Coordinates of C-alpha atoms in Angstrom, one line a residue:
M1 CA 5.4 -26.7 37.2
N2 CA 4.6 -24.3 40.0
F3 CA 0.9 -23.9 40.7
E4 CA 0.1 -20.7 42.6
V5 CA -3.3 -19.2 43.6
W6 CA -4.3 -16.4 45.9
V7 CA -6.8 -17.5 48.5
P8 CA -6.3 -15.5 51.6
E9 CA -9.3 -16.5 53.7
K10 CA -10.0 -20.2 53.1
T11 CA -8.3 -23.4 52.1
V12 CA -7.7 -24.7 48.5
K13 CA -6.6 -27.8 46.8
L14 CA -5.3 -28.5 43.3
L15 CA -7.2 -30.9 41.1
I16 CA -4.9 -32.4 38.5
A17 CA -5.0 -35.8 36.7
G18 CA -8.2 -36.6 38.6
E19 CA -6.5 -36.3 42.0
E20 CA -7.0 -33.6 44.6
R21 CA -3.6 -32.5 46.0
A22 CA -3.0 -30.4 49.1
M23 CA -1.2 -27.1 48.6
E24 CA 1.0 -25.1 51.0
R25 CA -0.2 -21.7 52.2
G26 CA 2.3 -18.8 52.5
D27 CA 2.1 -15.9 54.8
D28 CA 1.0 -13.7 51.9
G29 CA -2.2 -15.7 51.3
W30 CA -0.8 -17.5 48.2
W31 CA -1.1 -21.3 48.0
R32 CA 1.7 -23.1 46.1
L33 CA 2.5 -26.6 44.9
S34 CA 5.1 -27.9 42.5
A35 CA 3.8 -30.7 40.3
D36 CA 4.6 -32.5 37.1
A37 CA 2.4 -31.0 34.4
A38 CA 3.3 -30.6 30.8
P39 CA 1.7 -27.9 28.6
G40 CA -1.8 -29.1 27.7
T41 CA -2.5 -30.5 31.1
D42 CA -5.9 -29.7 32.5
Y43 CA -6.2 -28.5 36.1
A44 CA -8.7 -26.8 38.5
Y45 CA -8.9 -25.6 42.1
V46 CA -11.2 -27.0 44.8
L47 CA -12.6 -24.6 47.4
P48 CA -14.5 -25.8 50.4
D49 CA -17.6 -23.7 49.6
A50 CA -17.7 -24.3 45.9
P51 CA -20.0 -27.1 44.5
S52 CA -17.5 -28.1 41.9
P53 CA -13.8 -27.5 40.9
L54 CA -13.2 -24.0 39.6
P55 CA -10.8 -22.6 36.9
D56 CA -7.7 -20.7 37.8
P57 CA -8.4 -16.9 38.3
R58 CA -5.2 -16.4 36.2
S59 CA -5.9 -19.2 33.8
P60 CA -4.0 -18.7 30.5
W61 CA -6.2 -21.1 28.5
Q62 CA -9.8 -22.1 28.8
P63 CA -10.4 -24.6 25.9
E64 CA -13.7 -25.9 27.3
G65 CA -15.1 -22.5 28.1
V66 CA -15.2 -20.4 31.3
H67 CA -16.9 -23.1 33.4
G68 CA -14.4 -25.8 32.4
P69 CA -10.9 -26.6 33.7
S70 CA -7.9 -24.5 33.0
R71 CA -5.1 -25.8 30.9
V72 CA -1.4 -25.4 31.3
Y73 CA 0.1 -23.1 28.6
D74 CA 3.7 -22.4 27.8
H75 CA 4.2 -18.9 26.5
S76 CA 7.8 -19.6 25.5
A77 CA 6.8 -22.3 23.0
F78 CA 5.3 -20.0 20.4
E79 CA 7.7 -19.3 17.6
W80 CA 7.5 -15.5 17.0
T81 CA 8.8 -14.0 13.7
D82 CA 8.6 -10.4 14.8
Q83 CA 12.1 -10.0 16.2
A84 CA 12.7 -7.0 14.0
W85 CA 9.5 -5.2 15.1
T86 CA 10.3 -1.9 16.7
G87 CA 6.8 -0.9 17.6
R88 CA 4.4 1.7 16.5
Q89 CA 3.9 4.9 18.5
L90 CA 0.5 6.5 18.9
P91 CA 1.5 10.1 17.8
G92 CA 1.0 10.3 14.0
S93 CA -0.9 7.0 13.8
V94 CA -4.4 6.1 12.5
L95 CA -6.3 3.5 14.5
Y96 CA -8.8 0.9 13.2
E97 CA -11.2 -0.7 15.6
L98 CA -12.5 -4.2 14.9
H99 CA -14.4 -7.0 16.5
I100 CA -12.9 -10.4 15.7
G101 CA -16.2 -12.2 15.7
T102 CA -17.8 -10.0 13.0
F103 CA -14.8 -8.7 11.1
T104 CA -14.9 -11.8 8.9
P105 CA -17.5 -14.5 8.1
A106 CA -15.5 -17.1 10.1
G107 CA -15.0 -14.7 13.1
T108 CA -11.5 -16.0 14.1
F109 CA -8.0 -14.6 14.6
D110 CA -6.8 -16.6 11.6
A111 CA -9.6 -15.3 9.4
A112 CA -8.8 -11.8 10.4
I113 CA -5.2 -12.3 9.4
E114 CA -6.4 -12.8 5.8
K115 CA -7.8 -9.2 5.8
L116 CA -4.8 -7.5 7.2
D117 CA -3.5 -6.6 3.7
H118 CA -6.7 -4.6 3.3
L119 CA -5.7 -2.5 6.3
V120 CA -2.2 -2.0 5.0
E121 CA -3.6 -0.7 1.7
L122 CA -6.0 1.5 3.6
G123 CA -3.0 3.1 5.4
V124 CA -3.9 2.6 9.0
D125 CA -1.1 2.0 11.6
L126 CA -2.7 0.4 14.6
V127 CA -5.4 -2.3 14.8
E128 CA -7.5 -2.1 17.9
L129 CA -9.3 -5.3 18.9
L130 CA -12.5 -5.3 21.0
P131 CA -12.0 -7.5 24.1
V132 CA -10.9 -11.0 23.4
N133 CA -10.5 -12.4 26.9
A134 CA -12.7 -15.4 27.6
F135 CA -16.5 -14.9 28.3
N136 CA -19.4 -17.3 28.5
G137 CA -21.1 -18.2 25.3
E138 CA -19.7 -18.3 21.8
Y139 CA -20.0 -14.7 20.9
N140 CA -20.8 -11.2 22.3
W141 CA -19.1 -7.8 22.2
G142 CA -16.5 -9.0 24.6
Y143 CA -17.2 -6.8 27.6
D144 CA -18.6 -9.7 29.7
G145 CA -15.2 -11.3 30.1
V146 CA -14.5 -13.3 33.3
C147 CA -11.2 -15.1 32.6
W148 CA -9.1 -12.0 32.1
Y149 CA -5.8 -13.9 31.3
A150 CA -7.2 -16.3 28.6
P151 CA -8.0 -15.4 25.0
H152 CA -11.4 -16.6 23.9
E153 CA -11.3 -20.1 22.6
P154 CA -13.8 -19.8 19.7
Y155 CA -11.6 -17.0 18.3
G156 CA -8.6 -19.2 18.3
G157 CA -7.3 -19.2 21.9
P158 CA -3.8 -18.1 23.0
D159 CA -1.9 -19.3 19.9
G160 CA -4.5 -17.7 17.6
L161 CA -4.1 -14.3 19.2
K162 CA -0.3 -14.6 18.9
R163 CA -0.5 -15.6 15.2
F164 CA -2.7 -12.5 14.6
V165 CA -0.2 -10.1 16.4
D166 CA 2.8 -11.7 14.6
A167 CA 1.1 -11.4 11.2
A168 CA 0.1 -7.8 11.9
H169 CA 3.7 -6.9 12.9
A170 CA 5.0 -8.6 9.7
R171 CA 2.9 -6.1 7.8
G172 CA 3.9 -3.1 9.8
L173 CA 0.7 -2.9 11.8
G174 CA 0.7 -2.5 15.5
V175 CA -2.0 -4.1 17.7
V176 CA -4.0 -2.4 20.5
L177 CA -6.2 -4.6 22.7
D178 CA -9.3 -3.4 24.5
V179 CA -9.4 -4.6 28.1
V180 CA -12.0 -4.4 30.8
Y181 CA -11.0 -4.0 34.5
N182 CA -14.1 -2.2 35.9
H183 CA -16.3 -5.3 36.4
F184 CA -16.6 -9.1 35.8
G185 CA -19.1 -10.5 33.4
P186 CA -22.4 -12.0 34.7
S187 CA -21.6 -15.7 34.0
G188 CA -18.5 -17.7 35.0
A189 CA -17.0 -15.0 37.3
Y190 CA -15.4 -17.3 39.8
A191 CA -12.4 -15.2 40.8
P192 CA -14.4 -13.5 43.7
M193 CA -15.0 -16.9 45.2
F194 CA -11.2 -17.2 45.7
A195 CA -10.5 -13.8 47.2
P196 CA -12.0 -10.3 47.7
Y197 CA -11.8 -9.1 44.1
L198 CA -15.0 -7.1 44.5
S199 CA -15.6 -3.9 46.4
K200 CA -18.0 -3.8 49.3
H201 CA -18.8 -0.2 48.5
G202 CA -20.9 -0.2 45.4
S203 CA -21.4 -1.1 41.8
N204 CA -21.4 0.4 38.4
P205 CA -23.8 0.1 35.5
W206 CA -22.2 -3.2 34.4
G207 CA -21.7 -5.0 37.7
D208 CA -20.1 -4.9 41.1
S209 CA -17.1 -2.6 41.4
I210 CA -13.6 -4.0 41.6
N211 CA -11.8 -3.8 45.0
L212 CA -9.0 -1.3 44.3
D213 CA -8.6 0.4 47.6
G214 CA -10.3 -1.8 50.3
P215 CA -8.8 -4.5 52.5
L216 CA -6.5 -6.9 50.6
S217 CA -6.8 -4.7 47.5
D218 CA -3.0 -4.8 46.9
E219 CA -3.3 -8.2 45.4
V220 CA -6.3 -7.2 43.3
R221 CA -4.4 -4.3 41.9
R222 CA -1.5 -6.8 41.2
Y223 CA -4.0 -9.0 39.4
I224 CA -4.8 -6.2 37.0
A225 CA -1.3 -4.9 36.6
D226 CA 0.1 -8.4 35.9
N227 CA -2.6 -8.8 33.3
V228 CA -1.7 -5.6 31.6
L229 CA 2.0 -6.6 31.5
M230 CA 1.1 -10.1 30.2
W231 CA -0.7 -8.8 27.1
L232 CA 2.2 -6.4 26.3
R233 CA 5.0 -8.8 27.0
D234 CA 3.8 -12.3 26.3
Y235 CA 1.4 -11.5 23.4
H236 CA 3.6 -8.7 22.0
V237 CA 0.6 -6.3 21.9
D238 CA 1.6 -2.7 21.4
G239 CA -1.0 -1.0 23.5
L240 CA -4.2 -1.4 25.6
R241 CA -7.4 0.5 25.6
L242 CA -8.7 0.6 29.1
D243 CA -12.5 0.4 29.2
A244 CA -14.6 3.0 31.1
V245 CA -11.9 4.0 33.6
H246 CA -14.4 6.4 35.2
A247 CA -16.0 3.3 36.7
L248 CA -12.8 2.4 38.5
T249 CA -13.3 3.5 42.1
D250 CA -9.9 4.1 43.7
H251 CA -9.2 6.5 46.5
S252 CA -5.6 5.5 46.9
A253 CA -2.9 8.1 47.0
I254 CA -1.4 6.4 43.9
N255 CA -4.3 5.8 41.5
L256 CA -4.3 2.4 39.7
L257 CA -4.0 4.2 36.4
E258 CA -0.9 6.0 37.5
Q259 CA 0.5 2.6 38.7
L260 CA -0.2 1.0 35.4
A261 CA 1.5 3.9 33.5
V262 CA 4.6 3.5 35.6
E263 CA 4.8 -0.2 35.1
V264 CA 4.1 -0.1 31.4
E265 CA 6.8 2.6 30.9
S266 CA 9.3 0.4 32.6
L267 CA 8.3 -2.6 30.4
S268 CA 8.6 -0.4 27.3
A269 CA 12.2 0.5 28.3
H270 CA 12.9 -3.2 28.8
V271 CA 11.4 -4.5 25.5
G272 CA 12.7 -1.6 23.5
R273 CA 9.5 -0.5 21.7
P274 CA 6.7 2.0 22.5
L275 CA 3.8 0.7 24.5
S276 CA 0.6 2.8 24.8
L277 CA -2.2 3.0 27.4
I278 CA -5.4 4.6 26.1
A279 CA -8.2 5.3 28.5
E280 CA -11.9 5.5 27.8
S281 CA -13.3 8.1 30.1
D282 CA -16.4 10.3 30.2
L283 CA -14.9 12.7 32.8
N284 CA -13.4 15.2 30.3
D285 CA -10.4 15.4 32.7
P286 CA -7.0 16.0 31.1
K287 CA -5.4 14.7 34.3
L288 CA -5.5 11.2 32.8
I289 CA -3.1 12.2 30.0
T290 CA -1.1 14.8 31.8
P291 CA 2.5 13.6 32.4
R292 CA 3.2 12.4 35.9
E293 CA 5.9 15.1 36.2
A294 CA 3.1 17.6 35.9
G295 CA 0.9 15.9 38.4
G296 CA -1.1 13.7 36.0
F297 CA -1.5 10.0 35.6
G298 CA 0.7 9.8 32.6
L299 CA -1.5 7.7 30.2
N300 CA -0.7 8.1 26.5
A301 CA -4.2 9.0 25.3
Q302 CA -7.9 8.9 26.0
W303 CA -11.0 8.6 23.8
D304 CA -12.7 11.9 23.1
D305 CA -16.5 11.5 22.9
D306 CA -17.0 15.2 22.5
V307 CA -15.4 15.2 19.0
H308 CA -17.7 12.4 18.0
H309 CA -20.8 14.1 19.4
A310 CA -19.9 17.4 17.7
L311 CA -19.4 15.7 14.3
H312 CA -22.4 13.3 14.6
T313 CA -24.9 15.9 15.6
L314 CA -23.7 18.4 13.0
L315 CA -23.9 15.9 10.2
T316 CA -27.1 14.0 11.2
G317 CA -29.2 16.7 13.0
E318 CA -29.8 14.3 15.9
R319 CA -30.1 16.1 19.3
Q320 CA -31.6 13.5 21.7
G321 CA -30.2 12.5 25.0
Y322 CA -26.5 13.4 25.6
Y323 CA -26.4 15.0 22.1
G324 CA -28.6 17.9 23.4
D325 CA -25.8 20.4 23.8
F326 CA -24.0 19.6 20.5
G327 CA -24.8 20.2 16.9
S328 CA -23.7 23.8 16.1
L329 CA -20.6 24.9 14.1
D330 CA -19.6 26.9 17.2
C331 CA -19.5 23.5 19.0
L332 CA -17.4 22.0 16.3
Q333 CA -15.0 24.9 16.4
T334 CA -14.7 24.5 20.2
V335 CA -13.7 20.8 20.1
L336 CA -11.3 21.2 17.1
E337 CA -9.5 24.0 19.0
G338 CA -9.7 22.6 22.5
A339 CA -10.6 18.9 22.4
Y340 CA -13.5 19.1 24.8
F341 CA -16.8 20.9 24.4
H342 CA -17.7 20.4 28.1
A343 CA -14.8 22.0 29.9
N344 CA -16.2 23.1 33.2
T345 CA -19.3 24.1 31.3
W346 CA -23.0 23.3 31.8
S347 CA -24.1 19.9 30.6
S348 CA -27.9 19.8 30.2
F349 CA -27.8 16.0 30.0
R350 CA -26.0 15.8 33.4
Q351 CA -27.7 18.9 34.8
R352 CA -24.4 20.2 36.2
R353 CA -21.1 21.6 35.1
H354 CA -18.9 19.0 33.5
G355 CA -15.2 18.7 32.5
R356 CA -12.0 20.7 32.8
P357 CA -10.3 22.8 30.1
V358 CA -7.3 21.5 28.2
N359 CA -4.2 23.6 28.1
R360 CA -3.9 24.0 24.3
S361 CA -0.2 24.8 24.5
S362 CA 0.9 21.9 26.6
V363 CA -1.4 19.0 25.9
P364 CA -0.9 17.7 22.3
G365 CA -3.9 16.7 20.2
H366 CA -2.5 13.2 19.6
R367 CA -3.5 12.3 23.2
F368 CA -7.1 12.4 22.2
V369 CA -8.5 9.6 20.1
A370 CA -11.3 10.9 17.9
F371 CA -13.8 9.1 15.7
L372 CA -16.9 9.4 13.6
Q373 CA -18.1 6.0 14.6
N374 CA -17.1 3.3 17.1
H375 CA -18.6 0.1 18.5
D376 CA -20.6 2.0 21.2
Q377 CA -21.9 4.8 19.1
I378 CA -23.2 2.4 16.5
G379 CA -24.1 -0.7 18.6
N380 CA -25.9 1.2 21.3
R381 CA -28.4 2.6 18.8
A382 CA -31.7 0.7 18.8
V383 CA -31.0 -1.0 15.4
G384 CA -27.2 -0.5 15.2
D385 CA -27.4 1.7 12.2
R386 CA -24.2 3.2 10.8
L387 CA -23.7 6.7 9.5
S388 CA -24.0 5.2 6.0
A389 CA -27.6 4.6 6.7
L390 CA -28.2 8.2 7.9
L391 CA -26.2 10.5 5.6
S392 CA -25.8 11.2 2.0
P393 CA -22.6 10.2 0.3
G394 CA -21.5 13.8 0.2
L395 CA -21.9 14.3 3.9
L396 CA -20.2 11.0 4.6
K397 CA -17.2 12.3 2.7
V398 CA -17.3 15.7 4.6
G399 CA -17.3 13.8 7.9
A400 CA -14.3 11.7 6.9
T401 CA -12.4 14.7 5.8
L402 CA -13.1 16.6 9.0
L403 CA -12.0 13.6 11.1
L404 CA -8.8 12.8 9.2
T405 CA -7.6 16.4 9.1
A406 CA -8.4 17.2 12.8
P407 CA -5.4 17.5 15.2
F408 CA -6.3 14.3 17.1
T409 CA -5.4 10.6 16.7
P410 CA -8.2 9.4 14.4
M411 CA -9.9 6.0 14.7
L412 CA -12.1 4.2 12.2
F413 CA -14.6 1.5 12.9
M414 CA -14.4 -1.6 10.8
G415 CA -16.3 -1.1 7.5
E416 CA -16.5 2.6 7.9
E417 CA -13.9 3.1 5.2
W418 CA -16.2 1.7 2.5
A419 CA -19.6 2.9 4.0
A420 CA -20.5 -0.6 5.0
S421 CA -24.3 -1.3 4.7
S422 CA -24.3 -4.0 7.4
P423 CA -25.4 -2.7 10.8
W424 CA -23.5 -3.4 14.0
Q425 CA -26.0 -4.5 16.6
F426 CA -25.9 -5.5 20.2
F427 CA -25.6 -9.3 20.3
T428 CA -25.1 -11.9 23.0
S429 CA -25.1 -15.7 23.3
H430 CA -25.8 -16.3 27.0
P431 CA -26.6 -20.0 27.4
E432 CA -28.5 -19.4 30.7
P433 CA -32.2 -18.9 29.9
E434 CA -32.7 -16.4 32.8
L435 CA -29.7 -14.3 31.8
A436 CA -30.7 -14.4 28.1
A437 CA -34.2 -13.2 29.0
A438 CA -32.9 -10.4 31.2
V439 CA -30.7 -9.1 28.5
R440 CA -33.4 -9.3 25.9
N441 CA -36.1 -7.6 28.1
G442 CA -33.6 -5.0 29.3
R443 CA -32.7 -4.0 25.8
R444 CA -36.3 -3.6 24.7
S445 CA -37.3 -1.7 27.8
E446 CA -34.4 0.7 27.4
F447 CA -35.5 1.7 23.9
A448 CA -39.2 1.6 24.6
S449 CA -38.6 4.7 26.7
H450 CA -37.3 6.4 23.6
G451 CA -40.4 5.4 21.5
W452 CA -39.2 2.3 19.8
A453 CA -41.6 -0.6 19.5
S454 CA -40.2 -3.8 21.1
D455 CA -40.5 -5.7 17.8
D456 CA -38.2 -3.1 16.1
V457 CA -35.3 -3.7 18.6
P458 CA -33.3 -6.7 17.5
D459 CA -33.2 -9.6 19.9
P460 CA -29.6 -9.7 21.2
Q461 CA -29.9 -13.5 21.7
D462 CA -31.1 -14.2 18.1
P463 CA -28.2 -15.6 16.1
A464 CA -29.4 -13.6 13.2
T465 CA -28.6 -10.4 15.1
F466 CA -25.0 -11.5 15.3
E467 CA -24.9 -12.6 11.6
R468 CA -26.3 -9.3 10.4
S469 CA -23.5 -7.5 12.1
K470 CA -20.8 -9.2 10.1
L471 CA -19.0 -7.2 7.4
D472 CA -19.8 -8.0 3.8
W473 CA -16.4 -8.2 2.1
N474 CA -18.1 -8.1 -1.4
E475 CA -19.0 -4.5 -0.8
P476 CA -15.6 -2.6 -1.0
G477 CA -15.4 -3.0 -4.8
K478 CA -19.0 -2.1 -5.6
P479 CA -20.2 1.2 -6.8
G480 CA -20.8 3.7 -4.1
H481 CA -18.6 1.8 -1.6
A482 CA -15.4 1.8 -3.8
E483 CA -15.6 5.6 -4.1
I484 CA -15.7 6.1 -0.3
L485 CA -12.9 3.6 0.2
D486 CA -10.8 5.5 -2.3
L487 CA -11.4 8.7 -0.4
Y488 CA -10.4 7.2 2.9
K489 CA -7.2 5.9 1.4
R490 CA -6.3 9.3 -0.1
L491 CA -7.2 11.1 3.1
I492 CA -5.0 8.8 5.2
A493 CA -2.1 9.1 2.7
L494 CA -2.4 12.9 2.7
R495 CA -2.4 12.9 6.6
H496 CA 0.7 10.9 6.6
S497 CA 2.5 13.0 4.0
R498 CA 1.6 16.5 5.2
S499 CA 3.5 17.5 8.4
D500 CA 0.8 20.2 9.0
L501 CA -1.8 17.5 9.4
S502 CA 0.2 15.5 11.9
D503 CA 1.2 18.6 13.9
P504 CA -0.4 17.8 17.3
W505 CA -0.5 21.3 18.9
L506 CA -4.0 22.6 19.5
D507 CA -2.9 26.2 19.8
K508 CA -1.8 26.1 16.1
V509 CA -5.3 25.2 14.9
E510 CA -7.4 28.0 13.6
V511 CA -11.1 27.5 12.8
W512 CA -13.8 29.8 11.4
H513 CA -17.2 29.2 10.0
G514 CA -20.4 30.6 8.5
D515 CA -23.9 29.2 8.7
Q516 CA -23.2 26.0 6.8
F517 CA -19.5 25.9 6.2
V518 CA -16.3 25.5 8.3
V519 CA -12.7 26.2 7.5
I520 CA -9.7 24.7 9.4
R521 CA -6.2 26.1 9.0
R522 CA -3.3 24.0 10.1
G523 CA -0.1 25.8 9.0
G524 CA 0.1 25.8 5.3
T525 CA -2.8 23.4 4.9
V526 CA -6.4 24.6 4.8
V527 CA -9.5 22.4 4.9
A528 CA -12.9 23.9 3.8
A529 CA -16.2 22.0 4.2
N530 CA -19.6 22.9 2.8
L531 CA -22.4 21.2 4.6
A532 CA -25.1 22.9 2.6
P533 CA -27.1 21.3 -0.2
V534 CA -26.1 24.2 -2.5
A535 CA -22.8 25.5 -3.7
Q536 CA -21.0 28.1 -1.5
T537 CA -18.0 30.4 -1.9
V538 CA -15.9 30.3 1.2
S539 CA -13.1 32.6 2.4
L540 CA -9.8 30.9 3.0
R541 CA -8.2 34.0 4.5
S542 CA -5.1 33.1 2.5
T543 CA -4.0 32.4 -1.1
P544 CA -4.5 28.8 -2.2
S545 CA -1.7 27.4 -4.4
K546 CA -3.2 24.1 -5.3
V547 CA -5.9 21.5 -4.4
L548 CA -4.5 18.6 -2.5
L549 CA -7.7 16.7 -2.3
A550 CA -11.4 17.3 -3.2
T551 CA -14.3 15.1 -2.3
E552 CA -16.3 16.2 -5.3
Q553 CA -15.5 17.6 -8.8
G554 CA -16.2 21.3 -9.5
V555 CA -14.0 23.0 -6.9
V556 CA -12.9 26.4 -8.1
L557 CA -10.0 28.2 -6.5
Q558 CA -10.1 32.0 -6.5
R559 CA -7.7 34.6 -5.1
D560 CA -8.4 34.0 -1.4
R561 CA -11.4 31.9 -1.5
V562 CA -12.8 28.6 -2.9
E563 CA -16.1 27.7 -4.6
L564 CA -17.4 24.5 -3.2
P565 CA -20.0 22.2 -4.6
P566 CA -22.9 21.1 -2.4
E567 CA -22.0 18.8 0.5
S568 CA -18.3 18.7 -0.3
A569 CA -14.9 19.4 1.2
V570 CA -11.5 20.4 -0.1
I571 CA -8.0 20.4 1.2
V572 CA -5.6 23.0 -0.3
A573 CA -2.1 24.1 0.2
A574 CA -2.1 27.8 1.0
R575 CA 0.5 30.6 1.4

């Protein structure tokens, strides 16, 4: 086997079979050595300034955790059964976000496979996994990863992830993987000891910035790009969600995101299936998803927090923090018709103008991933409470209807489809006492400034916080939960069956509203929602021919209007 490691400014030796072996340095700063090493062989690298041998920065397998040795892994040895898989494109799809550790009681890839049939019956198309690359400790959200090339061993390691992807493909489900390239986690981040992976010019809220445009940054960019290609090629993943790309500092003429889009497009042509890159960004800048031919970066989609904020504030009445500008029906109309609420407009939270308008006739709605709930918007609340803890069943149904009939790519968060009662809280398992205390105290201090008593904020390090966040799979069939699950199934099926509801063009969306109702017309399909606690008669501005779906009984169609029960929604076919 050929061992290779990039160490441009110091010497390095390979430790294998208990023996330190000299390596040969190339002019490119890469050290190489050919050695007999079968799959399953442990190895590490010895640096002159490191107190102990270190894992490979590109380690494919860390069976003893991020501080242990790396292990040789043969990607070609896995027996895939998805040869007939032709992929799943993002346009027209419904995403489902889940965390492997809390999706099932066992918290493993193999246990998650057992629940894939539930997702098939639900009707979703793409399963989005929160980060699974190796991090220190047994469990956390996944955003503290340090071994970017190695799937987390407690979840099932490399073969476990491949089994999950293979099983998903067998059921017609695509897989999107959340990846983090804006920082390394706080424990076990040894890559910067090998080479200048970190920038000398600043940090972001989660750690030191990655060196994307400084000296020797070409190889750092290659480190990221090769990781992207590995997940898509070697693990057969169908797309990646790029975490917080606004925290990637890159002043290069060719931005890293554009570079990734080019390379992924080439790989897609090679493997013969669609591959998607989805950015998380708070910049409200459509340049990310504008095609390269038009001067953009050419990513396939981006998360749209403004849609979430508009829906959440309208339904819950919350207005604190960054929710301050949201909450009106005018706001909802703006995001449904134009994707962003802040589009070069004043943001009171930021105290400046924010965002850039979307060209409604050239940027399709499917390039915006919209959601009522996600891991951040639940887990970053003090007690991790879901919408099911905040809203009446009627308003839960109204929210689901508005999301799944909007002109965007909808995404559900695990358990949302049955109004799960379990919270999803912020949990960590840092073994270092100092780091554990810092996380615990930081969390409590953060929410103390918002008026929360420290005892009310769950301890991230308490195993009970993690256990509380696991889904209860006894709930979907119980009263109250089963009704919500049935609605989600019907909404997704209707979205898939009505071409009007999958039409991505924002300039075809027409929205009007009163004080407590909103109507959305998309071609021959009209959605009317009553947010009031009393019945309302709502103008449809067209003649309804039949009810396609109603969230409550008692809907009455009239000549050009509909009578809606309290806190209800209806979808009608209209002339």
